[in-house]
PDB file of C-alpha atoms in Angstrom:
ATOM      1  CA  MET A   1      65.137 169.106  54.743  1.00  0.00           C
ATOM      2  CA  LEU A   2      65.686 165.247  54.148  1.00  0.00           C
ATOM      3  CA  ALA A   3      65.747 164.687  58.015  1.00  0.00           C
ATOM      4  CA  VAL A   4      62.395 166.361  58.382  1.00  0.00           C
ATOM      5  CA  CYS A   5      60.774 164.212  55.386  1.00  0.00           C
ATOM      6  CA  ILE A   6      62.200 161.136  57.085  1.00  0.00           C
ATOM      7  CA  ILE A   7      60.686 162.089  60.483  1.00  0.00           C
ATOM      8  CA  LEU A   8      57.260 162.917  58.861  1.00  0.00           C
ATOM      9  CA  LEU A   9      57.282 159.680  56.960  1.00  0.00           C
ATOM     10  CA  LEU A  10      57.925 157.737  60.240  1.00  0.00           C
ATOM     11  CA  LEU A  11      55.226 159.698  62.150  1.00  0.00           C
ATOM     12  CA  GLY A  12      52.718 158.893  59.271  1.00  0.00           C
ATOM     13  CA  PHE A  13      53.706 155.161  59.389  1.00  0.00           C
ATOM     14  CA  LEU A  14      53.220 155.222  63.107  1.00  0.00           C
ATOM     15  CA  LEU A  15      49.737 156.843  62.800  1.00  0.00           C
ATOM     16  CA  LEU A  16      48.478 155.020  59.684  1.00  0.00           C
ATOM     17  CA  ASN A  17      49.885 151.597  60.335  1.00  0.00           C
ATOM     18  CA  PRO A  18      50.463 151.099  64.011  1.00  0.00           C
ATOM     19  CA  ALA A  19      50.265 147.417  63.968  1.00  0.00           C
ATOM     20  CA  GLU A  20      53.455 147.177  61.591  1.00  0.00           C
ATOM     21  CA  ALA A  21      55.207 149.870  63.447  1.00  0.00           C
ATOM     22  CA  LEU A  22      54.652 148.101  66.644  1.00  0.00           C
ATOM     23  CA  LYS A  23      56.263 145.021  65.136  1.00  0.00           C
ATOM     24  CA  GLY A  24      59.366 147.096  64.134  1.00  0.00           C
ATOM     25  CA  SER A  25      59.436 148.879  67.459  1.00  0.00           C
ATOM     26  CA  ARG A  26      59.293 145.487  69.369  1.00  0.00           C
ATOM     27  CA  ALA A  27      61.807 144.004  67.277  1.00  0.00           C
ATOM     28  CA  GLY A  28      64.096 146.899  68.049  1.00  0.00           C
ATOM     29  CA  LEU A  29      63.621 146.723  71.762  1.00  0.00           C
ATOM     30  CA  LEU A  30      64.064 142.935  71.915  1.00  0.00           C
ATOM     31  CA  LEU A  31      67.370 143.218  69.879  1.00  0.00           C
ATOM     32  CA  TRP A  32      68.567 145.942  72.353  1.00  0.00           C
ATOM     33  CA  ALA A  33      67.221 144.016  75.648  1.00  0.00           C
ATOM     34  CA  ASN A  34      68.377 140.600  74.590  1.00  0.00           C
ATOM     35  CA  SER A  35      71.670 141.190  72.811  1.00  0.00           C
ATOM     36  CA  VAL A  36      72.985 144.894  73.070  1.00  0.00           C
ATOM     37  CA  LEU A  37      72.305 145.585  76.765  1.00  0.00           C
ATOM     38  CA  PRO A  38      73.646 142.577  78.426  1.00  0.00           C
ATOM     39  CA  VAL A  39      76.730 142.464  76.219  1.00  0.00           C
ATOM     40  CA  LEU A  40      77.674 145.966  75.681  1.00  0.00           C
ATOM     41  CA  LEU A  41      76.885 147.697  79.209  1.00  0.00           C
ATOM     42  CA  PRO A  42      79.376 145.766  81.205  1.00  0.00           C
ATOM     43  CA  PHE A  43      82.028 146.599  78.417  1.00  0.00           C
ATOM     44  CA  PHE A  44      81.090 150.345  78.449  1.00  0.00           C
ATOM     45  CA  ILE A  45      81.535 150.451  82.141  1.00  0.00           C
ATOM     46  CA  LEU A  46      84.696 148.347  82.672  1.00  0.00           C
ATOM     47  CA  SER A  47      86.339 149.765  79.732  1.00  0.00           C
ATOM     48  CA  ARG A  48      85.711 153.431  81.012  1.00  0.00           C
ATOM     49  CA  LEU A  49      86.865 152.323  84.412  1.00  0.00           C
ATOM     50  CA  LEU A  50      90.109 150.732  83.047  1.00  0.00           C
ATOM     51  CA  ILE A  51      90.825 154.133  81.184  1.00  0.00           C
ATOM     52  CA  SER A  52      90.143 156.424  84.145  1.00  0.00           C
ATOM     53  CA  LEU A  53      92.207 154.147  86.381  1.00  0.00           C
ATOM     54  CA  GLU A  54      95.002 153.765  83.860  1.00  0.00           C
ATOM     55  CA  GLY A  55      94.549 149.959  84.428  1.00  0.00           C
ATOM     56  CA  ILE A  56      95.280 149.206  80.705  1.00  0.00           C
ATOM     57  CA  THR A  57      98.857 149.929  80.900  1.00  0.00           C
ATOM     58  CA  PRO A  58     100.213 146.273  81.147  1.00  0.00           C
ATOM     59  CA  LEU A  59      98.151 145.315  78.200  1.00  0.00           C
ATOM     60  CA  THR A  60      99.100 148.268  76.077  1.00  0.00           C
ATOM     61  CA  ARG A  61     102.797 147.465  76.843  1.00  0.00           C
ATOM     62  CA  LEU A  62     102.297 144.027  75.264  1.00  0.00           C
ATOM     63  CA  LEU A  63     100.493 145.480  72.059  1.00  0.00           C
ATOM     64  CA  SER A  64     102.349 148.583  71.478  1.00  0.00           C
ATOM     65  CA  PRO A  65     105.483 147.171  69.768  1.00  0.00           C
ATOM     66  CA  VAL A  66     103.370 145.799  67.085  1.00  0.00           C
ATOM     67  CA  THR A  67     100.639 148.468  66.813  1.00  0.00           C
ATOM     68  CA  ARG A  68     103.367 151.341  66.761  1.00  0.00           C
ATOM     69  CA  ARG A  69     105.300 149.610  64.070  1.00  0.00           C
ATOM     70  CA  LEU A  70     102.466 148.932  61.739  1.00  0.00           C
ATOM     71  CA  TRP A  71      99.888 151.502  62.486  1.00  0.00           C
ATOM     72  CA  GLY A  72     101.800 154.246  64.211  1.00  0.00           C
ATOM     73  CA  LEU A  73      99.693 154.010  67.356  1.00  0.00           C
ATOM     74  CA  SER A  74     100.529 155.083  70.894  1.00  0.00           C
ATOM     75  CA  PRO A  75     100.140 152.588  73.734  1.00  0.00           C
ATOM     76  CA  MET A  76      96.808 153.834  74.741  1.00  0.00           C
ATOM     77  CA  GLY A  77      95.652 153.758  71.040  1.00  0.00           C
ATOM     78  CA  ALA A  78      96.623 150.060  70.925  1.00  0.00           C
ATOM     79  CA  TYR A  79      93.850 149.480  73.631  1.00  0.00           C
ATOM     80  CA  GLY A  80      91.225 151.178  71.485  1.00  0.00           C
ATOM     81  CA  LEU A  81      92.145 149.147  68.506  1.00  0.00           C
ATOM     82  CA  LEU A  82      91.850 145.764  70.357  1.00  0.00           C
ATOM     83  CA  LEU A  83      88.378 146.556  71.868  1.00  0.00           C
ATOM     84  CA  GLY A  84      87.203 147.953  68.652  1.00  0.00           C
ATOM     85  CA  PHE A  85      87.828 144.616  66.951  1.00  0.00           C
ATOM     86  CA  LEU A  86      86.702 142.305  69.699  1.00  0.00           C
ATOM     87  CA  CYS A  87      83.489 144.086  70.978  1.00  0.00           C
ATOM     88  CA  GLY A  88      81.673 145.031  67.873  1.00  0.00           C
ATOM     89  CA  TYR A  89      79.776 148.342  66.985  1.00  0.00           C
ATOM     90  CA  PRO A  90      79.991 150.967  68.536  1.00  0.00           C
ATOM     91  CA  MET A  91      82.451 149.813  71.103  1.00  0.00           C
ATOM     92  CA  GLY A  92      85.485 150.986  69.009  1.00  0.00           C
ATOM     93  CA  ALA A  93      84.080 154.445  68.644  1.00  0.00           C
ATOM     94  CA  LYS A  94      83.291 154.802  72.172  1.00  0.00           C
ATOM     95  CA  VAL A  95      86.606 153.767  73.339  1.00  0.00           C
ATOM     96  CA  ALA A  96      88.352 156.095  70.907  1.00  0.00           C
ATOM     97  CA  ALA A  97      86.085 158.997  72.087  1.00  0.00           C
ATOM     98  CA  ASP A  98      86.748 158.071  75.707  1.00  0.00           C
ATOM     99  CA  LEU A  99      90.521 158.082  75.308  1.00  0.00           C
ATOM    100  CA  VAL A 100      90.173 161.589  73.725  1.00  0.00           C
ATOM    101  CA  ARG A 101      87.895 162.988  76.411  1.00  0.00           C
ATOM    102  CA  GLU A 102      90.186 161.444  79.107  1.00  0.00           C
ATOM    103  CA  GLN A 103      93.152 163.027  77.481  1.00  0.00           C
ATOM    104  CA  LYS A 104      95.016 159.643  77.030  1.00  0.00           C
ATOM    105  CA  ILE A 105      95.424 160.160  73.324  1.00  0.00           C
ATOM    106  CA  THR A 106      95.471 163.212  71.135  1.00  0.00           C
ATOM    107  CA  SER A 107      92.496 164.242  69.051  1.00  0.00           C
ATOM    108  CA  GLN A 108      94.571 163.618  65.997  1.00  0.00           C
ATOM    109  CA  GLU A 109      95.166 159.985  67.009  1.00  0.00           C
ATOM    110  CA  GLY A 110      91.602 159.577  67.950  1.00  0.00           C
ATOM    111  CA  GLU A 111      90.467 160.688  64.567  1.00  0.00           C
ATOM    112  CA  TYR A 112      92.838 158.286  62.856  1.00  0.00           C
ATOM    113  CA  LEU A 113      91.896 155.263  65.037  1.00  0.00           C
ATOM    114  CA  LEU A 114      88.185 155.927  64.484  1.00  0.00           C
ATOM    115  CA  LEU A 115      88.811 155.224  60.740  1.00  0.00           C
ATOM    116  CA  PHE A 116      89.407 151.492  61.256  1.00  0.00           C
ATOM    117  CA  CYS A 117      88.722 150.506  64.776  1.00  0.00           C
ATOM    118  CA  ASN A 118      84.922 150.300  64.930  1.00  0.00           C
ATOM    119  CA  ASN A 119      83.825 147.086  63.474  1.00  0.00           C
ATOM    120  CA  VAL A 120      81.242 144.280  63.848  1.00  0.00           C
ATOM    121  CA  SER A 121      81.973 141.761  66.476  1.00  0.00           C
ATOM    122  CA  PRO A 122      83.435 138.436  65.745  1.00  0.00           C
ATOM    123  CA  ALA A 123      80.578 136.724  67.849  1.00  0.00           C
ATOM    124  CA  PHE A 124      77.887 138.223  65.609  1.00  0.00           C
ATOM    125  CA  LEU A 125      79.782 137.649  62.323  1.00  0.00           C
ATOM    126  CA  LEU A 126      80.335 134.015  63.199  1.00  0.00           C
ATOM    127  CA  GLY A 127      77.149 133.055  65.225  1.00  0.00           C
ATOM    128  CA  PHE A 128      74.345 135.153  63.802  1.00  0.00           C
ATOM    129  CA  CYS A 129      75.620 135.864  60.211  1.00  0.00           C
ATOM    130  CA  MET A 130      77.691 133.106  58.837  1.00  0.00           C
ATOM    131  CA  ASN A 131      76.258 130.017  60.611  1.00  0.00           C
ATOM    132  CA  GLU A 132      72.707 130.838  61.596  1.00  0.00           C
ATOM    133  CA  HIS A 133      71.374 132.878  58.651  1.00  0.00           C
ATOM    134  CA  LEU A 134      73.799 132.688  55.601  1.00  0.00           C
ATOM    135  CA  LYS A 135      74.655 129.027  56.544  1.00  0.00           C
ATOM    136  CA  ALA A 136      78.108 129.237  54.817  1.00  0.00           C
ATOM    137  CA  PRO A 137      80.692 128.120  57.231  1.00  0.00           C
ATOM    138  CA  GLU A 138      83.085 127.475  54.425  1.00  0.00           C
ATOM    139  CA  LEU A 139      83.341 131.201  53.770  1.00  0.00           C
ATOM    140  CA  ILE A 140      84.243 132.018  57.470  1.00  0.00           C
ATOM    141  CA  PRO A 141      88.096 132.294  57.008  1.00  0.00           C
ATOM    142  CA  MET A 142      87.651 134.548  53.723  1.00  0.00           C
ATOM    143  CA  THR A 143      85.159 136.698  55.698  1.00  0.00           C
ATOM    144  CA  LEU A 144      87.318 137.132  58.843  1.00  0.00           C
ATOM    145  CA  GLY A 145      90.210 138.096  56.499  1.00  0.00           C
ATOM    146  CA  ILE A 146      88.188 140.628  54.592  1.00  0.00           C
ATOM    147  CA  VAL A 147      86.020 142.051  57.554  1.00  0.00           C
ATOM    148  CA  TYR A 148      89.115 142.697  59.861  1.00  0.00           C
ATOM    149  CA  GLY A 149      92.124 142.378  57.637  1.00  0.00           C
ATOM    150  CA  LEU A 150      90.982 144.861  54.933  1.00  0.00           C
ATOM    151  CA  PRO A 151      90.565 147.910  57.681  1.00  0.00           C
ATOM    152  CA  LEU A 152      94.022 147.080  59.164  1.00  0.00           C
ATOM    153  CA  ALA A 153      95.733 146.992  55.777  1.00  0.00           C
ATOM    154  CA  LEU A 154      94.023 150.285  54.792  1.00  0.00           C
ATOM    155  CA  ALA A 155      95.266 151.659  57.981  1.00  0.00           C
ATOM    156  CA  VAL A 156      98.817 151.092  57.017  1.00  0.00           C
ATOM    157  CA  PHE A 157      98.408 153.332  54.190  1.00  0.00           C
ATOM    158  CA  TRP A 158      96.267 155.832  55.923  1.00  0.00           C
ATOM    159  CA  HIS A 159      98.618 156.819  58.754  1.00  0.00           C
ATOM    160  CA  ARG A 160     101.338 157.808  56.245  1.00  0.00           C
ATOM    161  CA  GLY A 161     104.264 157.408  58.563  1.00  0.00           C
ATOM    162  CA  ARG A 162     102.593 159.128  61.581  1.00  0.00           C
ATOM    163  CA  ARG A 163     103.742 158.106  65.029  1.00  0.00           C
ATOM    164  CA  PHE A 164     101.476 159.244  67.903  1.00  0.00           C
ATOM    165  CA  VAL A 165     103.385 159.551  71.235  1.00  0.00           C
ATOM    166  CA  PRO A 166     101.645 159.079  74.652  1.00  0.00           C
ATOM    167  CA  VAL A 167     100.260 162.236  75.897  1.00  0.00           C
ATOM    168  CA  THR A 168     102.433 162.094  79.038  1.00  0.00           C
ATOM    169  CA  GLU A 169     105.484 162.683  76.580  1.00  0.00           C
ATOM    170  CA  GLY A 170     104.382 166.034  75.834  1.00  0.00           C
ATOM    171  CA  GLY A 171     100.690 165.946  74.594  1.00  0.00           C
ATOM    172  CA  PHE A 172      98.796 167.522  77.499  1.00  0.00           C
ATOM    173  CA  PRO A 173      99.809 169.710  80.316  1.00  0.00           C
ATOM    174  CA  LYS A 174     100.730 167.828  83.553  1.00  0.00           C
ATOM    175  CA  ALA A 175      98.117 169.581  85.489  1.00  0.00           C
ATOM    176  CA  THR A 176      95.609 167.202  83.717  1.00  0.00           C
ATOM    177  CA  GLN A 177      97.363 164.315  85.276  1.00  0.00           C
ATOM    178  CA  LYS A 178      96.203 164.703  88.959  1.00  0.00           C
ATOM    179  CA  GLN A 179      95.630 161.567  90.816  1.00  0.00           C
ATOM    180  CA  ALA A 180      92.468 161.171  93.109  1.00  0.00           C
ATOM    181  CA  SER A 181      92.628 159.474  96.442  1.00  0.00           C
ATOM    182  CA  GLY A 182      91.720 155.800  96.767  1.00  0.00           C
ATOM    183  CA  PHE A 183      88.333 156.559  98.423  1.00  0.00           C
ATOM    184  CA  GLN A 184      87.513 159.049  95.602  1.00  0.00           C
ATOM    185  CA  ILE A 185      88.407 156.436  92.902  1.00  0.00           C
ATOM    186  CA  SER A 186      86.269 153.813  94.656  1.00  0.00           C
ATOM    187  CA  PHE A 187      83.042 155.905  94.560  1.00  0.00           C
ATOM    188  CA  LYS A 188      83.359 159.001  92.380  1.00  0.00           C
ATOM    189  CA  ILE A 189      85.011 157.527  89.434  1.00  0.00           C
ATOM    190  CA  VAL A 190      83.022 154.240  89.598  1.00  0.00           C
ATOM    191  CA  ASP A 191      79.620 156.113  89.804  1.00  0.00           C
ATOM    192  CA  ALA A 192      80.710 158.496  86.824  1.00  0.00           C
ATOM    193  CA  CYS A 193      81.622 155.354  84.745  1.00  0.00           C
ATOM    194  CA  ILE A 194      78.264 153.715  85.680  1.00  0.00           C
ATOM    195  CA  MET A 195      76.268 156.742  84.639  1.00  0.00           C
ATOM    196  CA  ASP A 196      78.263 157.181  81.366  1.00  0.00           C
ATOM    197  CA  GLY A 197      77.638 153.523  80.660  1.00  0.00           C
ATOM    198  CA  LEU A 198      73.858 153.920  81.255  1.00  0.00           C
ATOM    199  CA  GLU A 199      73.477 157.026  79.199  1.00  0.00           C
ATOM    200  CA  SER A 200      75.520 155.397  76.226  1.00  0.00           C
ATOM    201  CA  ILE A 201      73.374 152.076  76.356  1.00  0.00           C
ATOM    202  CA  LEU A 202      69.983 154.078  76.482  1.00  0.00           C
ATOM    203  CA  LYS A 203      71.272 156.231  73.429  1.00  0.00           C
ATOM    204  CA  LEU A 204      71.853 152.984  71.636  1.00  0.00           C
ATOM    205  CA  GLY A 205      68.483 151.646  72.499  1.00  0.00           C
ATOM    206  CA  CYS A 206      66.755 154.823  71.135  1.00  0.00           C
ATOM    207  CA  TYR A 207      68.670 154.437  67.830  1.00  0.00           C
ATOM    208  CA  ILE A 208      68.152 150.710  67.411  1.00  0.00           C
ATOM    209  CA  LEU A 209      64.396 151.322  68.110  1.00  0.00           C
ATOM    210  CA  LEU A 210      64.229 154.225  65.505  1.00  0.00           C
ATOM    211  CA  PHE A 211      66.056 152.247  62.799  1.00  0.00           C
ATOM    212  CA  SER A 212      64.034 149.108  63.405  1.00  0.00           C
ATOM    213  CA  ILE A 213      60.742 151.043  62.763  1.00  0.00           C
ATOM    214  CA  MET A 214      62.409 152.456  59.439  1.00  0.00           C
ATOM    215  CA  ALA A 215      63.566 148.991  58.348  1.00  0.00           C
ATOM    216  CA  ARG A 216      59.900 147.832  58.961  1.00  0.00           C
ATOM    217  CA  PHE A 217      58.563 150.661  56.917  1.00  0.00           C
ATOM    218  CA  ALA A 218      61.102 149.973  54.189  1.00  0.00           C
ATOM    219  CA  ALA A 219      59.995 146.251  54.162  1.00  0.00           C
ATOM    220  CA  LEU A 220      56.451 147.237  53.373  1.00  0.00           C
ATOM    221  CA  LEU A 221      57.091 149.212  50.288  1.00  0.00           C
ATOM    222  CA  PRO A 222      56.156 147.905  46.940  1.00  0.00           C
ATOM    223  CA  TRP A 223      59.687 146.605  45.683  1.00  0.00           C
ATOM    224  CA  LYS A 224      59.742 144.932  42.298  1.00  0.00           C
ATOM    225  CA  ASN A 225      62.859 142.871  43.377  1.00  0.00           C
ATOM    226  CA  PRO A 226      63.168 141.300  46.982  1.00  0.00           C
ATOM    227  CA  LEU A 227      66.969 141.859  46.844  1.00  0.00           C
ATOM    228  CA  TYR A 228      66.355 145.516  46.553  1.00  0.00           C
ATOM    229  CA  CYS A 229      64.210 145.457  49.560  1.00  0.00           C
ATOM    230  CA  GLY A 230      66.873 143.368  51.553  1.00  0.00           C
ATOM    231  CA  LEU A 231      69.587 145.909  50.460  1.00  0.00           C
ATOM    232  CA  ALA A 232      67.377 148.909  51.619  1.00  0.00           C
ATOM    233  CA  ILE A 233      66.771 147.316  54.937  1.00  0.00           C
ATOM    234  CA  GLY A 234      70.489 146.259  55.453  1.00  0.00           C
ATOM    235  CA  ILE A 235      71.705 149.693  54.547  1.00  0.00           C
ATOM    236  CA  LEU A 236      69.408 150.953  57.528  1.00  0.00           C
ATOM    237  CA  GLU A 237      70.128 148.101  59.995  1.00  0.00           C
ATOM    238  CA  ILE A 238      72.427 145.224  59.462  1.00  0.00           C
ATOM    239  CA  THR A 239      70.680 142.739  61.767  1.00  0.00           C
ATOM    240  CA  ASN A 240      67.349 142.784  59.765  1.00  0.00           C
ATOM    241  CA  GLY A 241      69.124 143.323  56.533  1.00  0.00           C
ATOM    242  CA  ILE A 242      71.031 139.853  56.909  1.00  0.00           C
ATOM    243  CA  ALA A 243      67.890 138.232  57.995  1.00  0.00           C
ATOM    244  CA  ALA A 244      66.075 139.611  54.921  1.00  0.00           C
ATOM    245  CA  VAL A 245      68.748 138.788  52.344  1.00  0.00           C
ATOM    246  CA  SER A 246      70.025 135.457  53.653  1.00  0.00           C
ATOM    247  CA  PRO A 247      66.902 133.306  52.579  1.00  0.00           C
ATOM    248  CA  LEU A 248      66.466 134.823  49.175  1.00  0.00           C
ATOM    249  CA  PRO A 249      66.412 132.149  46.205  1.00  0.00           C
ATOM    250  CA  LEU A 250      69.503 133.869  44.753  1.00  0.00           C
ATOM    251  CA  PRO A 251      73.059 132.532  44.083  1.00  0.00           C
ATOM    252  CA  LEU A 252      75.154 132.392  47.270  1.00  0.00           C
ATOM    253  CA  SER A 253      77.715 134.747  45.916  1.00  0.00           C
ATOM    254  CA  ILE A 254      75.136 137.590  45.468  1.00  0.00           C
ATOM    255  CA  ARG A 255      73.778 136.979  48.917  1.00  0.00           C
ATOM    256  CA  TYR A 256      77.246 136.824  50.412  1.00  0.00           C
ATOM    257  CA  ALA A 257      78.473 140.080  48.810  1.00  0.00           C
ATOM    258  CA  ALA A 258      75.322 141.876  50.234  1.00  0.00           C
ATOM    259  CA  VAL A 259      75.864 140.549  53.675  1.00  0.00           C
ATOM    260  CA  LEU A 260      79.586 141.229  53.592  1.00  0.00           C
ATOM    261  CA  GLY A 261      78.640 144.783  52.683  1.00  0.00           C
ATOM    262  CA  PHE A 262      76.085 145.209  55.556  1.00  0.00           C
ATOM    263  CA  LEU A 263      78.863 143.841  58.002  1.00  0.00           C
ATOM    264  CA  VAL A 264      81.686 146.298  56.976  1.00  0.00           C
ATOM    265  CA  PHE A 265      79.494 149.266  56.611  1.00  0.00           C
ATOM    266  CA  GLY A 266      77.424 148.826  59.779  1.00  0.00           C
ATOM    267  CA  GLY A 267      74.281 150.415  58.545  1.00  0.00           C
ATOM    268  CA  GLY A 268      72.640 153.695  59.312  1.00  0.00           C
ATOM    269  CA  SER A 269      71.959 152.399  62.640  1.00  0.00           C
ATOM    270  CA  GLY A 270      75.626 151.726  63.305  1.00  0.00           C
ATOM    271  CA  ILE A 271      76.518 155.158  62.063  1.00  0.00           C
ATOM    272  CA  ALA A 272      74.002 156.876  64.273  1.00  0.00           C
ATOM    273  CA  GLN A 273      75.103 154.863  67.368  1.00  0.00           C
ATOM    274  CA  THR A 274      78.756 155.779  66.529  1.00  0.00           C
ATOM    275  CA  TYR A 275      77.843 159.434  66.340  1.00  0.00           C
ATOM    276  CA  SER A 276      76.189 159.332  69.726  1.00  0.00           C
ATOM    277  CA  MET A 277      79.348 157.911  71.086  1.00  0.00           C
ATOM    278  CA  LEU A 278      81.485 160.741  69.850  1.00  0.00           C
ATOM    279  CA  SER A 279      79.631 163.472  71.729  1.00  0.00           C
ATOM    280  CA  GLY A 280      82.097 165.801  73.462  1.00  0.00           C
ATOM    281  CA  SER A 281      85.110 164.326  71.860  1.00  0.00           C
ATOM    282  CA  GLY A 282      85.415 166.517  68.759  1.00  0.00           C
ATOM    283  CA  LEU A 283      85.815 163.424  66.439  1.00  0.00           C
ATOM    284  CA  SER A 284      84.427 163.646  63.017  1.00  0.00           C
ATOM    285  CA  ILE A 285      81.617 161.279  61.843  1.00  0.00           C
ATOM    286  CA  LYS A 286      82.039 162.491  58.284  1.00  0.00           C
ATOM    287  CA  ASN A 287      85.665 161.034  58.150  1.00  0.00           C
ATOM    288  CA  TYR A 288      84.254 157.905  59.730  1.00  0.00           C
ATOM    289  CA  VAL A 289      81.546 157.577  57.201  1.00  0.00           C
ATOM    290  CA  LYS A 290      83.956 158.238  54.170  1.00  0.00           C
ATOM    291  CA  ALA A 291      86.175 155.614  55.574  1.00  0.00           C
ATOM    292  CA  LYS A 292      83.386 153.058  55.873  1.00  0.00           C
ATOM    293  CA  VAL A 293      82.056 153.723  52.292  1.00  0.00           C
ATOM    294  CA  VAL A 294      85.685 153.192  50.969  1.00  0.00           C
ATOM    295  CA  THR A 295      86.280 150.129  53.097  1.00  0.00           C
ATOM    296  CA  THR A 296      82.925 148.478  52.080  1.00  0.00           C
ATOM    297  CA  ALA A 297      83.376 149.035  48.395  1.00  0.00           C
ATOM    298  CA  LEU A 298      86.831 147.461  48.489  1.00  0.00           C
ATOM    299  CA  ALA A 299      85.517 144.704  50.675  1.00  0.00           C
ATOM    300  CA  VAL A 300      82.743 143.762  48.245  1.00  0.00           C
ATOM    301  CA  LEU A 301      85.092 144.109  45.237  1.00  0.00           C
ATOM    302  CA  LEU A 302      87.709 141.884  46.988  1.00  0.00           C
ATOM    303  CA  ALA A 303      85.188 139.206  47.782  1.00  0.00           C
ATOM    304  CA  ALA A 304      83.795 139.012  44.241  1.00  0.00           C
ATOM    305  CA  LEU A 305      87.463 138.578  43.027  1.00  0.00           C
ATOM    306  CA  LEU A 306      88.260 136.044  45.472  1.00  0.00           C
ATOM    307  CA  LEU A 307      85.086 134.016  44.841  1.00  0.00           C
ATOM    308  CA  CYS A 308      85.469 134.069  41.104  1.00  0.00           C
ATOM    309  CA  ARG A 309      88.874 132.475  41.610  1.00  0.00           C
ATOM    310  CA  SER A 310      87.788 129.801  44.071  1.00  0.00           C
ATOM    311  CA  ASN A 311      85.319 126.873  44.059  1.00  0.00           C
ATOM    312  CA  LEU A 312      83.688 127.922  47.243  1.00  0.00           C
ATOM    313  CA  VAL A 313      80.328 129.001  45.557  1.00  0.00           C
TER     314      VAL A 313
END
């Protein structure tokens, strides 16, 4: 029922205020075309190729001793962890789902990996957020520690001693491990990976478009406090939320806490994008959202405690 009400509100917004709806739509398309498409599409295609061709084995051998000891991950799971922390939403979710679909990791490991491997990219955090909008480079070390360190610390407790073995050591039947010829790999697998990447990036574009319109609608509501407006926008879509909260005439500590919450949570748009990446993998979006809520609450609390004990703001 809630989803129907939201759809009706958006349809009414499109019909009654087409000019503002167009601004939101255009902002979403520009964000997708200028930032998401050129950055993530190559990652989508190349990452899927590496997984399909088993070209990530050398990398996972380097990471596996550390990731197995600390987080109980198999070598392939280590690859998902690395890309999830380097490439930004929703790359971590896509890699985890791809590894499960390709039967490189078990669904249990995919569920666990999803809890902490899907995060904002360092480039977005450092450039767009901390320097361009919040203008607080002095808070970068603490922000990096919270945004990336906290999920890793929580994962140490979440795995509860589990150790995920590679699927070739008893996970899936050997019949699933058939090798294609070099010619087939050159064409069939590459074509399949390209089509998968295009489908994924188009889904992301549609979600970004819808949530940008929703953010525009939220910005036009008669809020009594501009902070509430910024928080509502950030909960829907983090890019617009950061741009709305950062210039407010409020103490830096308040603006920083809000922006940090946006970064860790990922916004409704990030959750929707993540859900779209999980199709056919069997991974649970509910567990992912629960983990994000817990991590976000702890991140904001930790930031508040650290700011109170420091002279940064």
